[in-house]
Amino acid sequence: MEQVISDVVIGESAVMRDMMSRAELVAKARKTTLITGPTGVGKDVLASWLHRRGQSPDAPFVTVNCGALPESLIESELFGHLRGAFTGAQDTRKGLIKNAAGGTLFLDEINSLCLNAQSKLLRFLETGEYRRVGSDHLEYANVWVLAASNRNLQNEVQRGSFREDLLFRLAVMHLDIPPLRMRDGDIELLARHFLTRVSNDLGTFTPRAVRAIYKYAWPGNVRELKARVERAAYLSRSSTIDMADLELDGLESSKELIMEKKPLKKTSSIALSDLYQLIEKEGLTLGDAIARCEKAIIQAALDVEHGNRTQAARRLGIHVRTMFKKLANE
Ligand SMILES: Nc1ncnc2c1ncn2[C@@H]1O[C@H](COP(=O)(O)OP(=O)(O)O)[C@@H](O)[C@H]1O
Ligand SMILES: [Mg+2]
């Protein structure tokens, strides 16, 4: 079932369900966790989801982008420093670990952490203790540490830029988010979610746009999908989003998407005059006649796709669940 928790679409694909059921356990155990996956798959989203799931709502959530801080600053940012500990340290600072006490510290781009800070972090993870820069005094903080990387940390270990013991310690629990193209039906679910977020009246994608969404490789993953759908929705002048509005590189001239038309079997077609007859002779309402017509069209799509439901729904530009609902309606 589709689940949306605070604007997070979890999806229905087996890979995501599997990952999320592990995430539930992680949130319960509140153990140090490494989140991996290529750029844009939702590592930040998952970290804040875990935090909300595993803590009281007022517990602090502190994010540190390790890649954005210069090596000289990261240690004092994380662990704090004493006044005068180094040139420019005019005040005493308590550091982000202290700020996160009782809550979650999310170390994004952990691969960028310098070796010095890595060893201090390892010690903190093992004992819960640390020292501010320039201090001998041991401090303690109860913090749930989540870390994310889009690099393979094993490779970084081989290159000597990441401590192997820290990797073991971080990956007590490991959640790997699959790239969007591996998430099957979720691509469409997410696309529709982002479209409704932008505008409720700009409701639909053309069937050709839906096929293109499936066909495209999404190298920038969910981030790219969101950006393209939002842009298309803002720029489109009509009430539907077509393939061209998404501006997917390399797909504009894909013959397969534009001309992918398989002939319908004669038997499955329904003529307009037949439909009108239904209303006249059988006393159906317009709504009932249309529902019957929809069923005939769905059946035709199923025939064309040799009974493959996902393909048939894709062909019609609707979600498989919507298709089932229409088929089930009496
Ligand atoms: N499951 C999801 N549901 C809704 N939005 C998502 C989901 N996953 C990612 N996003 C959106 O995609 C973008 C990229 O997500 P982010 O967590 O920053 O990716 P990463 O940290 O892996 O690069 C963000 O705008 C985020 O809101
Ligand atoms: Mg990120």
mmCIF file of C-alpha atoms and ligand atoms in Angstrom:
data_model
loop_
_atom_site.group_PDB
_atom_site.id
_atom_site.type_symbol
_atom_site.label_atom_id
_atom_site.label_comp_id
_atom_site.label_asym_id
_atom_site.label_seq_id
_atom_site.Cartn_x
_atom_site.Cartn_y
_atom_site.Cartn_z
ATOM 1 C CA MET A 1 0.000 0.000 0.000
ATOM 2 C CA GLU A 2 1.122 3.506 -0.728
ATOM 3 C CA GLN A 3 2.221 5.258 2.407
ATOM 4 C CA VAL A 4 2.954 8.931 2.750
ATOM 5 C CA ILE A 5 4.519 9.968 6.027
ATOM 6 C CA SER A 6 5.128 13.713 6.285
ATOM 7 C CA ASP A 7 5.572 14.065 2.582
ATOM 8 C CA VAL A 8 7.722 10.949 2.260
ATOM 9 C CA VAL A 9 6.469 8.478 -0.321
ATOM 10 C CA ILE A 10 7.625 5.042 0.654
ATOM 11 C CA GLY A 11 6.295 3.283 -2.382
ATOM 12 C CA GLU A 12 5.261 -0.214 -3.251
ATOM 13 C CA SER A 13 8.253 -1.789 -4.919
ATOM 14 C CA ALA A 14 9.656 -4.895 -3.275
ATOM 15 C CA VAL A 15 13.124 -3.356 -2.903
ATOM 16 C CA MET A 16 11.782 -0.331 -1.032
ATOM 17 C CA ARG A 17 9.435 -2.335 1.155
ATOM 18 C CA ASP A 18 12.305 -4.551 2.114
ATOM 19 C CA MET A 19 14.519 -1.587 2.890
ATOM 20 C CA MET A 20 11.771 0.153 4.886
ATOM 21 C CA SER A 21 11.012 -2.910 6.988
ATOM 22 C CA ARG A 22 14.693 -2.940 7.940
ATOM 23 C CA ALA A 23 14.434 0.787 8.620
ATOM 24 C CA GLU A 24 11.576 0.152 11.075
ATOM 25 C CA LEU A 25 13.836 -2.218 13.009
ATOM 26 C CA VAL A 26 16.682 0.293 12.907
ATOM 27 C CA ALA A 27 14.418 3.017 14.298
ATOM 28 C CA LYS A 28 13.379 0.733 17.130
ATOM 29 C CA ALA A 29 16.932 -0.330 17.969
ATOM 30 C CA ARG A 30 18.306 3.232 17.661
ATOM 31 C CA LYS A 31 21.703 1.824 16.664
ATOM 32 C CA THR A 32 24.384 3.645 14.719
ATOM 33 C CA THR A 33 23.376 3.353 11.077
ATOM 34 C CA LEU A 34 25.045 3.893 7.746
ATOM 35 C CA ILE A 35 22.784 5.020 4.899
ATOM 36 C CA THR A 36 24.193 4.534 1.421
ATOM 37 C CA GLY A 37 22.925 5.069 -2.115
ATOM 38 C CA PRO A 38 23.653 7.240 -5.134
ATOM 39 C CA THR A 39 22.883 10.932 -5.149
ATOM 40 C CA GLY A 40 19.218 11.964 -4.941
ATOM 41 C CA VAL A 41 17.795 8.625 -3.745
ATOM 42 C CA GLY A 42 16.553 10.088 -0.468
ATOM 43 C CA LYS A 43 19.313 9.592 2.096
ATOM 44 C CA ASP A 44 18.482 12.850 3.893
ATOM 45 C CA VAL A 45 14.800 11.993 3.726
ATOM 46 C CA LEU A 46 15.418 8.569 5.265
ATOM 47 C CA ALA A 47 17.612 9.997 8.027
ATOM 48 C CA SER A 48 14.924 12.431 9.146
ATOM 49 C CA TRP A 49 12.280 9.717 8.809
ATOM 50 C CA LEU A 50 14.337 7.454 11.108
ATOM 51 C CA HIS A 51 14.751 10.279 13.561
ATOM 52 C CA ARG A 52 11.016 10.996 13.721
ATOM 53 C CA ARG A 53 10.224 7.323 13.956
ATOM 54 C CA GLY A 54 12.721 6.533 16.658
ATOM 55 C CA GLN A 55 12.544 9.543 18.990
ATOM 56 C CA SER A 56 10.192 11.778 20.857
ATOM 57 C CA PRO A 57 9.038 14.657 18.640
ATOM 58 C CA ASP A 58 10.974 17.313 20.535
ATOM 59 C CA ALA A 59 14.322 15.477 20.455
ATOM 60 C CA PRO A 60 16.923 17.484 18.495
ATOM 61 C CA PHE A 61 17.896 16.469 14.961
ATOM 62 C CA VAL A 62 21.253 17.931 13.983
ATOM 63 C CA THR A 63 22.595 17.570 10.447
ATOM 64 C CA VAL A 64 26.261 18.080 9.636
ATOM 65 C CA ASN A 65 27.430 18.123 6.048
ATOM 66 C CA CYS A 66 30.965 16.853 6.483
ATOM 67 C CA GLY A 67 31.836 17.751 2.892
ATOM 68 C CA ALA A 68 30.927 21.394 3.331
ATOM 69 C CA LEU A 69 33.217 22.104 6.284
ATOM 70 C CA PRO A 70 36.971 22.648 5.915
ATOM 71 C CA GLU A 71 39.166 20.071 7.642
ATOM 72 C CA SER A 72 40.418 22.642 10.122
ATOM 73 C CA LEU A 73 36.899 23.366 11.364
ATOM 74 C CA ILE A 74 35.121 20.035 11.362
ATOM 75 C CA GLU A 75 36.637 18.814 14.618
ATOM 76 C CA SER A 76 35.698 21.901 16.585
ATOM 77 C CA GLU A 77 32.254 22.027 14.953
ATOM 78 C CA LEU A 78 31.515 18.479 16.047
ATOM 79 C CA PHE A 79 33.217 18.292 19.413
ATOM 80 C CA GLY A 80 33.351 21.957 20.369
ATOM 81 C CA HIS A 81 36.394 23.861 21.572
ATOM 82 C CA LEU A 82 37.706 25.923 24.437
ATOM 83 C CA ARG A 83 38.343 29.605 24.098
ATOM 84 C CA GLY A 84 41.861 30.108 22.725
ATOM 85 C CA ALA A 85 42.197 26.445 21.666
ATOM 86 C CA PHE A 86 43.388 27.634 18.257
ATOM 87 C CA THR A 87 43.826 30.929 16.439
ATOM 88 C CA GLY A 88 40.414 32.440 15.946
ATOM 89 C CA ALA A 89 38.732 30.489 18.763
ATOM 90 C CA GLN A 90 37.485 33.547 20.564
ATOM 91 C CA ASP A 91 34.674 31.838 22.421
ATOM 92 C CA THR A 92 34.131 28.476 23.978
ATOM 93 C CA ARG A 93 31.765 26.339 21.900
ATOM 94 C CA LYS A 94 29.954 23.258 22.962
ATOM 95 C CA GLY A 95 29.842 21.610 19.523
ATOM 96 C CA LEU A 96 27.174 19.846 17.512
ATOM 97 C CA ILE A 97 27.399 16.562 19.407
ATOM 98 C CA LYS A 98 26.309 18.381 22.533
ATOM 99 C CA ASN A 99 23.544 20.120 20.560
ATOM 100 C CA ALA A 100 22.267 16.731 19.453
ATOM 101 C CA ALA A 101 22.307 15.217 22.968
ATOM 102 C CA GLY A 102 19.166 13.201 23.581
ATOM 103 C CA GLY A 103 18.433 13.169 19.851
ATOM 104 C CA THR A 104 20.022 12.372 16.502
ATOM 105 C CA LEU A 105 23.216 13.518 14.810
ATOM 106 C CA PHE A 106 23.148 13.006 11.052
ATOM 107 C CA LEU A 107 26.625 13.033 9.501
ATOM 108 C CA ASP A 108 26.064 13.562 5.796
ATOM 109 C CA GLU A 109 28.891 12.867 3.314
ATOM 110 C CA ILE A 110 30.777 11.053 6.051
ATOM 111 C CA ASN A 111 33.409 10.039 3.472
ATOM 112 C CA SER A 112 34.684 13.666 3.578
ATOM 113 C CA LEU A 113 35.560 13.492 7.260
ATOM 114 C CA CYS A 114 39.323 13.882 7.799
ATOM 115 C CA LEU A 115 41.256 11.049 9.456
ATOM 116 C CA ASN A 116 41.777 13.018 12.632
ATOM 117 C CA ALA A 117 38.078 13.636 13.140
ATOM 118 C CA GLN A 118 37.390 10.012 12.157
ATOM 119 C CA SER A 119 39.428 8.693 15.068
ATOM 120 C CA LYS A 120 37.714 11.042 17.524
ATOM 121 C CA LEU A 121 34.324 10.021 16.159
ATOM 122 C CA LEU A 122 35.204 6.342 16.513
ATOM 123 C CA ARG A 123 36.092 6.855 20.136
ATOM 124 C CA PHE A 124 32.858 8.720 20.709
ATOM 125 C CA LEU A 125 30.815 5.961 19.064
ATOM 126 C CA GLU A 126 32.469 3.329 21.216
ATOM 127 C CA THR A 127 32.319 5.070 24.561
ATOM 128 C CA GLY A 128 29.933 7.998 24.213
ATOM 129 C CA GLU A 129 32.831 10.171 25.422
ATOM 130 C CA TYR A 130 34.772 12.944 23.724
ATOM 131 C CA ARG A 131 36.908 15.975 24.462
ATOM 132 C CA ARG A 132 36.479 19.476 23.146
ATOM 133 C CA VAL A 133 39.409 20.783 21.111
ATOM 134 C CA GLY A 134 41.934 22.199 23.572
ATOM 135 C CA SER A 135 40.412 20.446 26.600
ATOM 136 C CA ASP A 136 41.465 17.434 28.677
ATOM 137 C CA HIS A 137 38.087 17.147 30.256
ATOM 138 C CA LEU A 138 35.997 14.164 29.120
ATOM 139 C CA GLU A 139 32.410 14.905 28.174
ATOM 140 C CA TYR A 140 29.533 12.540 27.561
ATOM 141 C CA ALA A 141 26.514 12.743 25.281
ATOM 142 C CA ASN A 142 23.767 10.282 24.458
ATOM 143 C CA VAL A 143 23.363 10.711 20.703
ATOM 144 C CA TRP A 144 21.999 8.455 17.980
ATOM 145 C CA VAL A 145 24.453 8.751 15.103
ATOM 146 C CA LEU A 146 23.285 8.293 11.515
ATOM 147 C CA ALA A 147 25.791 8.666 8.678
ATOM 148 C CA ALA A 148 25.336 8.863 4.927
ATOM 149 C CA SER A 149 27.625 8.412 1.963
ATOM 150 C CA ASN A 150 27.178 8.217 -1.775
ATOM 151 C CA ARG A 151 30.685 6.814 -2.112
ATOM 152 C CA ASN A 152 31.577 3.206 -1.580
ATOM 153 C CA LEU A 153 33.348 3.449 1.770
ATOM 154 C CA GLN A 154 35.064 0.113 1.245
ATOM 155 C CA ASN A 155 36.918 1.716 -1.674
ATOM 156 C CA GLU A 156 37.816 4.675 0.527
ATOM 157 C CA VAL A 157 39.238 2.213 3.062
ATOM 158 C CA GLN A 158 41.377 0.649 0.312
ATOM 159 C CA ARG A 159 42.625 4.089 -0.662
ATOM 160 C CA GLY A 160 43.550 4.836 2.929
ATOM 161 C CA SER A 161 41.189 7.787 3.288
ATOM 162 C CA PHE A 162 38.672 6.067 5.565
ATOM 163 C CA ARG A 163 39.319 4.079 8.727
ATOM 164 C CA GLU A 164 38.203 0.495 8.441
ATOM 165 C CA ASP A 165 37.336 0.264 12.148
ATOM 166 C CA LEU A 166 35.106 3.330 11.809
ATOM 167 C CA LEU A 167 33.367 1.773 8.825
ATOM 168 C CA PHE A 168 32.625 -1.376 10.848
ATOM 169 C CA ARG A 169 31.363 0.717 13.731
ATOM 170 C CA LEU A 170 29.134 2.910 11.547
ATOM 171 C CA ALA A 171 27.678 0.038 9.625
ATOM 172 C CA VAL A 172 26.340 -1.795 12.687
ATOM 173 C CA MET A 173 23.142 -1.273 10.744
ATOM 174 C CA HIS A 174 23.266 -0.584 7.051
ATOM 175 C CA LEU A 175 20.464 0.734 4.870
ATOM 176 C CA ASP A 176 21.191 0.880 1.157
ATOM 177 C CA ILE A 177 18.630 2.881 -0.824
ATOM 178 C CA PRO A 178 18.203 1.504 -4.339
ATOM 179 C CA PRO A 179 18.393 3.840 -7.342
ATOM 180 C CA LEU A 180 15.023 5.044 -8.636
ATOM 181 C CA ARG A 181 15.133 2.960 -11.809
ATOM 182 C CA MET A 182 15.175 -0.213 -9.678
ATOM 183 C CA ARG A 183 12.012 0.784 -7.818
ATOM 184 C CA ASP A 184 9.592 -0.201 -10.508
ATOM 185 C CA GLY A 185 6.089 1.264 -9.888
ATOM 186 C CA ASP A 186 7.375 3.799 -7.354
ATOM 187 C CA ILE A 187 8.643 6.048 -10.135
ATOM 188 C CA GLU A 188 5.116 6.734 -11.267
ATOM 189 C CA LEU A 189 3.829 7.010 -7.717
ATOM 190 C CA LEU A 190 6.465 9.588 -6.870
ATOM 191 C CA ALA A 191 5.892 11.482 -10.122
ATOM 192 C CA ARG A 192 2.162 11.747 -9.377
ATOM 193 C CA HIS A 193 2.905 12.741 -5.789
ATOM 194 C CA PHE A 194 5.183 15.588 -6.887
ATOM 195 C CA LEU A 195 2.651 16.718 -9.481
ATOM 196 C CA THR A 196 -0.173 17.003 -6.947
ATOM 197 C CA ARG A 197 2.149 18.808 -4.564
ATOM 198 C CA VAL A 198 2.718 21.529 -7.144
ATOM 199 C CA SER A 199 -0.841 21.901 -8.268
ATOM 200 C CA ASN A 200 -4.022 20.057 -7.570
ATOM 201 C CA ASP A 201 -5.777 21.017 -10.778
ATOM 202 C CA LEU A 202 -2.859 20.160 -13.060
ATOM 203 C CA GLY A 203 -3.663 16.564 -12.493
ATOM 204 C CA THR A 204 -2.364 14.217 -15.126
ATOM 205 C CA PHE A 205 0.423 12.847 -17.270
ATOM 206 C CA THR A 206 -0.299 11.690 -20.793
ATOM 207 C CA PRO A 207 0.184 7.952 -21.342
ATOM 208 C CA ARG A 208 3.220 8.809 -23.448
ATOM 209 C CA ALA A 209 4.704 10.812 -20.553
ATOM 210 C CA VAL A 210 4.126 7.862 -18.218
ATOM 211 C CA ARG A 211 5.895 5.529 -20.639
ATOM 212 C CA ALA A 212 8.778 7.986 -20.892
ATOM 213 C CA ILE A 213 9.020 8.193 -17.100
ATOM 214 C CA TYR A 214 9.481 4.424 -17.005
ATOM 215 C CA LYS A 215 11.903 4.369 -19.886
ATOM 216 C CA TYR A 216 14.242 7.096 -18.647
ATOM 217 C CA ALA A 217 17.180 6.003 -16.453
ATOM 218 C CA TRP A 218 16.900 8.826 -13.864
ATOM 219 C CA PRO A 219 20.608 9.271 -13.134
ATOM 220 C CA GLY A 220 19.752 12.002 -10.603
ATOM 221 C CA ASN A 221 17.143 9.719 -8.984
ATOM 222 C CA VAL A 222 14.247 11.167 -6.939
ATOM 223 C CA ARG A 223 15.813 14.636 -6.855
ATOM 224 C CA GLU A 224 15.828 14.740 -10.661
ATOM 225 C CA LEU A 225 12.299 13.352 -10.942
ATOM 226 C CA LYS A 226 10.982 15.943 -8.521
ATOM 227 C CA ALA A 227 12.747 18.805 -10.294
ATOM 228 C CA ARG A 228 11.562 17.728 -13.756
ATOM 229 C CA VAL A 229 7.958 17.187 -12.700
ATOM 230 C CA GLU A 230 7.829 20.507 -10.859
ATOM 231 C CA ARG A 231 9.322 22.394 -13.771
ATOM 232 C CA ALA A 232 6.977 20.725 -16.237
ATOM 233 C CA ALA A 233 3.986 21.580 -14.051
ATOM 234 C CA TYR A 234 4.989 25.227 -13.757
ATOM 235 C CA LEU A 235 5.775 25.637 -17.436
ATOM 236 C CA SER A 236 3.051 23.539 -19.046
ATOM 237 C CA ARG A 237 0.255 25.605 -20.545
ATOM 238 C CA SER A 238 -2.236 22.782 -20.769
ATOM 239 C CA SER A 239 -3.795 20.714 -18.020
ATOM 240 C CA THR A 240 -1.715 17.629 -18.762
ATOM 241 C CA ILE A 241 1.994 16.955 -18.718
ATOM 242 C CA ASP A 242 3.278 15.390 -21.916
ATOM 243 C CA MET A 243 6.603 13.706 -22.559
ATOM 244 C CA ALA A 244 8.139 16.822 -24.113
ATOM 245 C CA ASP A 245 7.359 18.892 -20.984
ATOM 246 C CA LEU A 246 9.632 16.620 -18.963
ATOM 247 C CA GLU A 247 12.588 17.325 -21.282
ATOM 248 C CA LEU A 248 14.198 13.950 -20.722
ATOM 249 C CA ASP A 249 17.531 13.820 -22.510
ATOM 250 C CA GLY A 250 17.700 11.273 -25.273
ATOM 251 C CA LEU A 251 13.996 10.426 -25.210
ATOM 252 C CA GLU A 252 12.577 13.298 -27.261
ATOM 253 C CA SER A 253 12.829 11.394 -30.487
ATOM 254 C CA SER A 254 12.356 7.872 -29.202
ATOM 255 C CA LYS A 255 10.251 6.247 -31.918
ATOM 256 C CA GLU A 256 9.219 3.513 -29.582
ATOM 257 C CA LEU A 257 7.508 5.981 -27.254
ATOM 258 C CA ILE A 258 5.863 8.059 -29.903
ATOM 259 C CA MET A 259 4.621 5.308 -32.179
ATOM 260 C CA GLU A 260 4.228 2.472 -29.755
ATOM 261 C CA LYS A 261 0.795 1.482 -30.953
ATOM 262 C CA LYS A 262 -0.281 -2.093 -31.066
ATOM 263 C CA PRO A 263 -3.486 -2.851 -32.963
ATOM 264 C CA LEU A 264 -6.566 -3.669 -30.935
ATOM 265 C CA LYS A 265 -8.418 -6.885 -31.566
ATOM 266 C CA LYS A 266 -11.691 -6.318 -33.374
ATOM 267 C CA THR A 267 -13.690 -8.061 -30.680
ATOM 268 C CA SER A 268 -12.616 -5.762 -27.912
ATOM 269 C CA SER A 269 -13.650 -2.530 -29.556
ATOM 270 C CA ILE A 270 -16.874 -0.777 -28.589
ATOM 271 C CA ALA A 271 -18.551 1.607 -31.006
ATOM 272 C CA LEU A 272 -20.045 4.906 -29.958
ATOM 273 C CA SER A 273 -23.415 3.850 -31.361
ATOM 274 C CA ASP A 274 -23.293 0.682 -29.210
ATOM 275 C CA LEU A 275 -22.706 2.851 -26.205
ATOM 276 C CA TYR A 276 -25.632 5.077 -26.981
ATOM 277 C CA GLN A 277 -27.786 2.012 -27.468
ATOM 278 C CA LEU A 278 -26.865 0.935 -23.961
ATOM 279 C CA ILE A 279 -28.301 4.135 -22.585
ATOM 280 C CA GLU A 280 -31.432 4.027 -24.720
ATOM 281 C CA LYS A 281 -32.252 0.352 -24.528
ATOM 282 C CA GLU A 282 -30.897 -0.755 -21.183
ATOM 283 C CA GLY A 283 -31.745 2.454 -19.378
ATOM 284 C CA LEU A 284 -28.190 2.990 -18.121
ATOM 285 C CA THR A 285 -27.146 6.362 -16.811
ATOM 286 C CA LEU A 286 -24.346 8.163 -18.619
ATOM 287 C CA GLY A 287 -22.009 7.352 -15.702
ATOM 288 C CA ASP A 288 -22.787 3.610 -15.925
ATOM 289 C CA ALA A 289 -22.308 3.617 -19.682
ATOM 290 C CA ILE A 290 -18.950 5.345 -19.330
ATOM 291 C CA ALA A 291 -17.902 2.887 -16.616
ATOM 292 C CA ARG A 292 -18.766 0.033 -18.979
ATOM 293 C CA CYS A 293 -16.838 1.734 -21.719
ATOM 294 C CA GLU A 294 -13.814 2.132 -19.443
ATOM 295 C CA LYS A 295 -13.935 -1.564 -18.648
ATOM 296 C CA ALA A 296 -13.971 -2.392 -22.354
ATOM 297 C CA ILE A 297 -10.958 -0.147 -22.941
ATOM 298 C CA ILE A 298 -9.084 -1.692 -20.016
ATOM 299 C CA GLN A 299 -9.898 -5.147 -21.313
ATOM 300 C CA ALA A 300 -8.580 -4.119 -24.716
ATOM 301 C CA ALA A 301 -5.323 -2.897 -23.178
ATOM 302 C CA LEU A 302 -5.024 -6.154 -21.225
ATOM 303 C CA ASP A 303 -5.517 -8.114 -24.438
ATOM 304 C CA VAL A 304 -2.853 -6.101 -26.235
ATOM 305 C CA GLU A 305 -0.442 -6.696 -23.377
ATOM 306 C CA HIS A 306 -1.327 -10.396 -23.149
ATOM 307 C CA GLY A 307 -2.775 -9.999 -19.676
ATOM 308 C CA ASN A 308 0.202 -8.119 -18.211
ATOM 309 C CA ARG A 309 -1.544 -5.763 -15.780
ATOM 310 C CA THR A 310 1.360 -3.426 -15.103
ATOM 311 C CA GLN A 311 1.985 -2.949 -18.802
ATOM 312 C CA ALA A 312 -1.706 -2.451 -19.532
ATOM 313 C CA ALA A 313 -2.032 0.235 -16.837
ATOM 314 C CA ARG A 314 1.126 1.917 -18.102
ATOM 315 C CA ARG A 315 -0.288 1.905 -21.615
ATOM 316 C CA LEU A 316 -3.434 3.627 -20.364
ATOM 317 C CA GLY A 317 -1.466 6.110 -18.286
ATOM 318 C CA ILE A 318 -3.155 5.122 -15.034
ATOM 319 C CA HIS A 319 -1.966 3.394 -11.891
ATOM 320 C CA VAL A 320 -2.501 -0.334 -11.693
ATOM 321 C CA ARG A 321 -4.652 0.155 -8.604
ATOM 322 C CA THR A 322 -6.902 2.641 -10.397
ATOM 323 C CA MET A 323 -7.262 0.110 -13.179
ATOM 324 C CA PHE A 324 -8.337 -2.595 -10.747
ATOM 325 C CA LYS A 325 -10.836 -0.278 -9.120
ATOM 326 C CA LYS A 326 -12.422 0.498 -12.466
ATOM 327 C CA LEU A 327 -12.561 -3.195 -13.355
ATOM 328 C CA ALA A 328 -14.150 -4.071 -10.012
ATOM 329 C CA ASN A 329 -16.859 -1.399 -10.177
ATOM 330 C CA GLU A 330 -20.268 -2.916 -10.762
HETATM 331 N N1 LIG B 1 10.630 8.825 -0.732
HETATM 332 C C1 LIG B 1 10.551 10.134 -1.032
HETATM 333 N N2 LIG B 1 9.370 10.769 -0.959
HETATM 334 C C2 LIG B 1 9.263 12.075 -1.258
HETATM 335 N N3 LIG B 1 10.303 12.844 -1.643
HETATM 336 C C3 LIG B 1 11.513 12.265 -1.735
HETATM 337 C C4 LIG B 1 11.708 10.877 -1.421
HETATM 338 N N4 LIG B 1 13.006 10.568 -1.609
HETATM 339 C C5 LIG B 1 13.609 11.706 -1.997
HETATM 340 N N5 LIG B 1 12.731 12.730 -2.075
HETATM 341 C C6 LIG B 1 13.022 14.113 -2.496
HETATM 342 O O1 LIG B 1 14.100 14.050 -3.424
HETATM 343 C C7 LIG B 1 15.090 15.024 -3.149
HETATM 344 C C8 LIG B 1 16.419 14.351 -2.864
HETATM 345 O O2 LIG B 1 16.360 13.647 -1.642
HETATM 346 P P1 LIG B 1 17.608 13.596 -0.626
HETATM 347 O O3 LIG B 1 17.174 12.909 0.619
HETATM 348 O O4 LIG B 1 18.200 14.964 -0.458
HETATM 349 O O5 LIG B 1 18.613 12.676 -1.455
HETATM 350 P P2 LIG B 1 20.145 12.295 -1.166
HETATM 351 O O6 LIG B 1 20.459 12.785 0.229
HETATM 352 O O7 LIG B 1 20.197 10.808 -1.274
HETATM 353 O O8 LIG B 1 20.960 12.961 -2.226
HETATM 354 C C9 LIG B 1 14.555 15.847 -2.000
HETATM 355 O O9 LIG B 1 13.911 16.984 -2.523
HETATM 356 C C10 LIG B 1 13.555 14.951 -1.335
HETATM 357 O O10 LIG B 1 12.536 15.689 -0.737
HETATM 358 MG MG MG B 2 21.957 14.174 0.751
#
